[in-house]
């Protein structure tokens, strides 16, 4: 019996793509992350090449990163220790570690806004997961951070005696007594890991938003300058304690604790300089991590396929 023409046509045609995943699917979003992790050799090489390219014709190469950090910490640490009447043996390590982690955090935010814009050529012509460029940016900042760790080692070697025993940062009756250096310093390792995890979502979320709205990078740059002055990097919150409720000092202390950068810096810096550490900082950082990654994954799910057109 002859097969009807319509039946033959349906048999030859491919099955309709009724179950093809939508571009806005969680499967595609998480698949992008898994594919980028699998290609770690690619973004690892690209991040290292970024540093080599920046110091390509320099005599001492990436050591300029360490020298720049050392000069900044020595100059500002020495100056502000005198302005605030702080003992330099405890204030210099405090400022050094603060600058170390601030450079990493601010670079993730500022370069995160440019991460897709700067990789426009690769995004348009290289079929690669979008997260590769996020990993590339954050990995580059980790390498910068590793160079700056040398400065911390030198500073601790010089001022170890002042940090080994309990100490106070300010001379007043109700001054906070810090316990001094101990094995609690190892808490800086998971703290830095948590900061890196947050650097990834910041780079991803801000990168997508900035690819769509090019006004975002300069706006973020202006706000980061403001946050630098509001974050206890070259000043310490010990100076603000003891204020009466409602007093200007108490209000400033409250506003300082609302600053999210303050909590991330404290979970990393406090154990490395033998200071008291509140678990409230960890709780706040954990909450920010959950909320931040939720927003970043939502942006990746909805706008991942549009970034190539926006850049």
PDB file of N, CA and C in Angstrom, residues 21 25-43 128-135 200 204 293 297 300 304:
ATOM      1  N   UNK A  21      16.383  23.409  25.247  1.00  0.00           N
ATOM      2  CA  UNK A  21      16.455  24.355  26.375  1.00  0.00           C
ATOM      3  C   UNK A  21      16.424  25.791  25.905  1.00  0.00           C
ATOM      4  N   UNK A  25      17.729  29.613  30.550  1.00  0.00           N
ATOM      5  CA  UNK A  25      17.498  28.435  31.372  1.00  0.00           C
ATOM      6  C   UNK A  25      18.605  28.294  32.394  1.00  0.00           C
ATOM      7  N   UNK A  26      18.255  27.713  33.532  1.00  0.00           N
ATOM      8  CA  UNK A  26      19.255  27.482  34.569  1.00  0.00           C
ATOM      9  C   UNK A  26      20.279  26.458  34.116  1.00  0.00           C
ATOM     10  N   UNK A  27      19.840  25.507  33.268  1.00  0.00           N
ATOM     11  CA  UNK A  27      20.766  24.510  32.771  1.00  0.00           C
ATOM     12  C   UNK A  27      21.894  25.123  31.965  1.00  0.00           C
ATOM     13  N   UNK A  28      21.541  26.069  31.096  1.00  0.00           N
ATOM     14  CA  UNK A  28      22.577  26.754  30.309  1.00  0.00           C
ATOM     15  C   UNK A  28      23.480  27.613  31.196  1.00  0.00           C
ATOM     16  N   UNK A  29      22.906  28.258  32.207  1.00  0.00           N
ATOM     17  CA  UNK A  29      23.704  29.110  33.094  1.00  0.00           C
ATOM     18  C   UNK A  29      24.730  28.291  33.872  1.00  0.00           C
ATOM     19  N   UNK A  30      24.264  27.194  34.497  1.00  0.00           N
ATOM     20  CA  UNK A  30      25.196  26.359  35.255  1.00  0.00           C
ATOM     21  C   UNK A  30      26.145  25.608  34.320  1.00  0.00           C
ATOM     22  N   UNK A  31      25.672  25.299  33.117  1.00  0.00           N
ATOM     23  CA  UNK A  31      26.558  24.676  32.142  1.00  0.00           C
ATOM     24  C   UNK A  31      27.691  25.593  31.736  1.00  0.00           C
ATOM     25  N   UNK A  32      27.418  26.883  31.657  1.00  0.00           N
ATOM     26  CA  UNK A  32      28.462  27.857  31.343  1.00  0.00           C
ATOM     27  C   UNK A  32      29.534  27.862  32.434  1.00  0.00           C
ATOM     28  N   UNK A  33      29.104  27.796  33.688  1.00  0.00           N
ATOM     29  CA  UNK A  33      30.064  27.793  34.797  1.00  0.00           C
ATOM     30  C   UNK A  33      30.894  26.509  34.782  1.00  0.00           C
ATOM     31  N   UNK A  34      30.233  25.372  34.572  1.00  0.00           N
ATOM     32  CA  UNK A  34      30.965  24.099  34.546  1.00  0.00           C
ATOM     33  C   UNK A  34      31.966  24.061  33.398  1.00  0.00           C
ATOM     34  N   UNK A  35      31.560  24.566  32.242  1.00  0.00           N
ATOM     35  CA  UNK A  35      32.469  24.568  31.096  1.00  0.00           C
ATOM     36  C   UNK A  35      33.669  25.474  31.340  1.00  0.00           C
ATOM     37  N   UNK A  36      33.449  26.608  32.003  1.00  0.00           N
ATOM     38  CA  UNK A  36      34.558  27.524  32.287  1.00  0.00           C
ATOM     39  C   UNK A  36      35.534  26.903  33.281  1.00  0.00           C
ATOM     40  N   UNK A  37      35.007  26.213  34.289  1.00  0.00           N
ATOM     41  CA  UNK A  37      35.890  25.550  35.251  1.00  0.00           C
ATOM     42  C   UNK A  37      36.717  24.475  34.554  1.00  0.00           C
ATOM     43  N   UNK A  38      36.111  23.754  33.621  1.00  0.00           N
ATOM     44  CA  UNK A  38      36.826  22.706  32.895  1.00  0.00           C
ATOM     45  C   UNK A  38      37.952  23.278  32.036  1.00  0.00           C
ATOM     46  N   UNK A  39      37.805  24.527  31.613  1.00  0.00           N
ATOM     47  CA  UNK A  39      38.826  25.168  30.778  1.00  0.00           C
ATOM     48  C   UNK A  39      39.730  26.082  31.605  1.00  0.00           C
ATOM     49  N   UNK A  40      40.072  25.645  32.812  1.00  0.00           N
ATOM     50  CA  UNK A  40      40.883  26.469  33.715  1.00  0.00           C
ATOM     51  C   UNK A  40      42.269  26.751  33.148  1.00  0.00           C
ATOM     52  N   UNK A  41      42.786  25.868  32.303  1.00  0.00           N
ATOM     53  CA  UNK A  41      44.096  26.135  31.711  1.00  0.00           C
ATOM     54  C   UNK A  41      44.047  27.366  30.813  1.00  0.00           C
ATOM     55  N   UNK A  42      42.908  27.583  30.159  1.00  0.00           N
ATOM     56  CA  UNK A  42      42.770  28.731  29.267  1.00  0.00           C
ATOM     57  C   UNK A  42      42.756  30.030  30.052  1.00  0.00           C
ATOM     58  N   UNK A  43      41.828  30.159  31.013  1.00  0.00           N
ATOM     59  CA  UNK A  43      41.769  31.432  31.745  1.00  0.00           C
ATOM     60  C   UNK A  43      42.958  31.608  32.679  1.00  0.00           C
ATOM     61  N   UNK A 128      33.343  30.578  23.522  1.00  0.00           N
ATOM     62  CA  UNK A 128      33.810  30.131  24.837  1.00  0.00           C
ATOM     63  C   UNK A 128      32.775  30.525  25.887  1.00  0.00           C
ATOM     64  N   UNK A 129      32.739  29.812  27.010  1.00  0.00           N
ATOM     65  CA  UNK A 129      31.814  30.182  28.089  1.00  0.00           C
ATOM     66  C   UNK A 129      32.072  31.597  28.589  1.00  0.00           C
ATOM     67  N   UNK A 130      31.018  32.266  28.966  1.00  0.00           N
ATOM     68  CA  UNK A 130      31.131  33.647  29.425  1.00  0.00           C
ATOM     69  C   UNK A 130      31.925  33.737  30.728  1.00  0.00           C
ATOM     70  N   UNK A 131      31.820  32.710  31.556  1.00  0.00           N
ATOM     71  CA  UNK A 131      32.497  32.741  32.854  1.00  0.00           C
ATOM     72  C   UNK A 131      34.011  32.687  32.722  1.00  0.00           C
ATOM     73  N   UNK A 132      34.527  32.306  31.566  1.00  0.00           N
ATOM     74  CA  UNK A 132      35.981  32.286  31.390  1.00  0.00           C
ATOM     75  C   UNK A 132      36.579  33.667  31.643  1.00  0.00           C
ATOM     76  N   UNK A 133      35.891  34.707  31.194  1.00  0.00           N
ATOM     77  CA  UNK A 133      36.404  36.068  31.344  1.00  0.00           C
ATOM     78  C   UNK A 133      36.285  36.537  32.790  1.00  0.00           C
ATOM     79  N   UNK A 134      35.309  36.019  33.497  1.00  0.00           N
ATOM     80  CA  UNK A 134      35.191  36.317  34.923  1.00  0.00           C
ATOM     81  C   UNK A 134      36.342  35.680  35.686  1.00  0.00           C
ATOM     82  N   UNK A 135      36.584  34.396  35.415  1.00  0.00           N
ATOM     83  CA  UNK A 135      37.701  33.707  36.070  1.00  0.00           C
ATOM     84  C   UNK A 135      39.028  34.359  35.708  1.00  0.00           C
ATOM     85  N   UNK A 200      34.081  36.810  42.442  1.00  0.00           N
ATOM     86  CA  UNK A 200      33.547  36.198  41.219  1.00  0.00           C
ATOM     87  C   UNK A 200      32.147  36.710  40.909  1.00  0.00           C
ATOM     88  N   UNK A 204      31.036  39.068  37.724  1.00  0.00           N
ATOM     89  CA  UNK A 204      30.000  38.599  36.807  1.00  0.00           C
ATOM     90  C   UNK A 204      28.830  39.566  36.729  1.00  0.00           C
ATOM     91  N   UNK A 293      25.433  36.055  44.956  1.00  0.00           N
ATOM     92  CA  UNK A 293      25.440  34.976  43.964  1.00  0.00           C
ATOM     93  C   UNK A 293      24.049  34.708  43.398  1.00  0.00           C
ATOM     94  N   UNK A 297      23.677  34.860  39.429  1.00  0.00           N
ATOM     95  CA  UNK A 297      23.183  33.706  38.668  1.00  0.00           C
ATOM     96  C   UNK A 297      21.906  34.062  37.900  1.00  0.00           C
ATOM     97  N   UNK A 300      23.084  35.934  34.922  1.00  0.00           N
ATOM     98  CA  UNK A 300      23.694  35.009  33.960  1.00  0.00           C
ATOM     99  C   UNK A 300      22.631  34.213  33.221  1.00  0.00           C
ATOM    100  N   UNK A 304      22.851  36.054  29.598  1.00  0.00           N
ATOM    101  CA  UNK A 304      24.097  35.448  29.126  1.00  0.00           C
ATOM    102  C   UNK A 304      24.223  35.508  27.613  1.00  0.00           C
TER     103      UNK A 304
END
